[in-house]
């Protein structure tokens, strides 16, 4: 299919992929994101990857980033309240993983134009959410679910929605998971970032497996020249992000993320026409 064909990177591109990988990987270690929302426009614009295949490659690099980031964060910081919230983390992970299985097959039935518009809307919506977080601050805790019986069921339902987003759009869903954990379930922002990685890894793994079984990763030249160096850069970036985690202002990072997401959303929306 034309929509799933990837243009192979030229000879200088592996180094560029490495640099982008480092830059985006920092987000994984610093905040707890897979960086897919930033990586996807780069795959399309800089590497001329068709949108459907870009989604699949994006998910694969996201998995590498998530694994590196969770190892790095546990290596450089402590998160003592994670065990007490294990039921929420597990429920979100179960819901997201189950939904990701269906989302990978849904990707094949969505046209390139509509898919780009869906992704652009997602990015813009996340930017608005980040902006509202900065503006509302603690006021947003009004959405918090405190009932012990309700928390796992709410987490499963939310996880299903996030899992569909993850596999359908090739994102890890951290920008959705972190606000959910912080404002709905009462996690502190640092623990929410680490929990987001733990929740995302099984869901993204399922999506990658489904795409692999559908033959999405058969072009070894692209894997070697693009995915491998970008994945290696993501590992380096995740380590750097985790290293500076204790020394960065979270509000400043959120504001920067919101701006980048809006710019990316506008670029993708223009490409969809």
Coordinates of N, CA and C in Angstrom, one line a residue, residues 85-96 152 155-156 198-199:
X85 N 0.0 3.0 45.6 CA -1.0 3.2 44.5 C -0.9 2.2 43.4
X86 N -0.4 1.0 43.8 CA -0.2 -0.1 42.9 C -1.5 -0.5 42.2
X87 N -2.6 -0.5 42.8 CA -3.9 -0.9 42.2 C -4.3 0.0 41.1
X88 N -4.1 1.3 41.2 CA -4.4 2.2 40.2 C -3.5 2.0 39.0
X89 N -2.2 1.9 39.2 CA -1.2 1.7 38.2 C -1.5 0.4 37.4
X90 N -1.8 -0.7 38.1 CA -2.2 -2.0 37.5 C -3.5 -1.9 36.7
X91 N -4.5 -1.2 37.2 CA -5.8 -1.1 36.5 C -5.6 -0.3 35.2
X92 N -4.9 0.8 35.3 CA -4.7 1.6 34.1 C -3.9 0.9 33.1
X93 N -2.9 0.1 33.5 CA -2.1 -0.7 32.6 C -2.9 -1.8 31.9
X94 N -3.8 -2.4 32.7 CA -4.6 -3.5 32.1 C -5.6 -2.9 31.1
X95 N -6.3 -1.8 31.4 CA -7.2 -1.2 30.4 C -6.5 -0.7 29.2
X96 N -5.3 -0.1 29.4 CA -4.6 0.5 28.2 C -4.1 -0.7 27.3
X152 N -10.1 1.6 41.1 CA -9.7 0.7 40.1 C -10.6 0.7 38.9
X155 N -9.9 3.7 36.8 CA -8.6 3.5 36.2 C -8.7 2.6 34.9
X156 N -9.4 1.5 35.0 CA -9.6 0.6 33.9 C -10.3 1.4 32.7
X198 N 5.5 3.1 33.5 CA 5.2 1.7 33.9 C 3.8 1.3 33.2
X199 N 2.9 2.2 33.1 CA 1.6 2.0 32.5 C 1.7 1.9 31.0

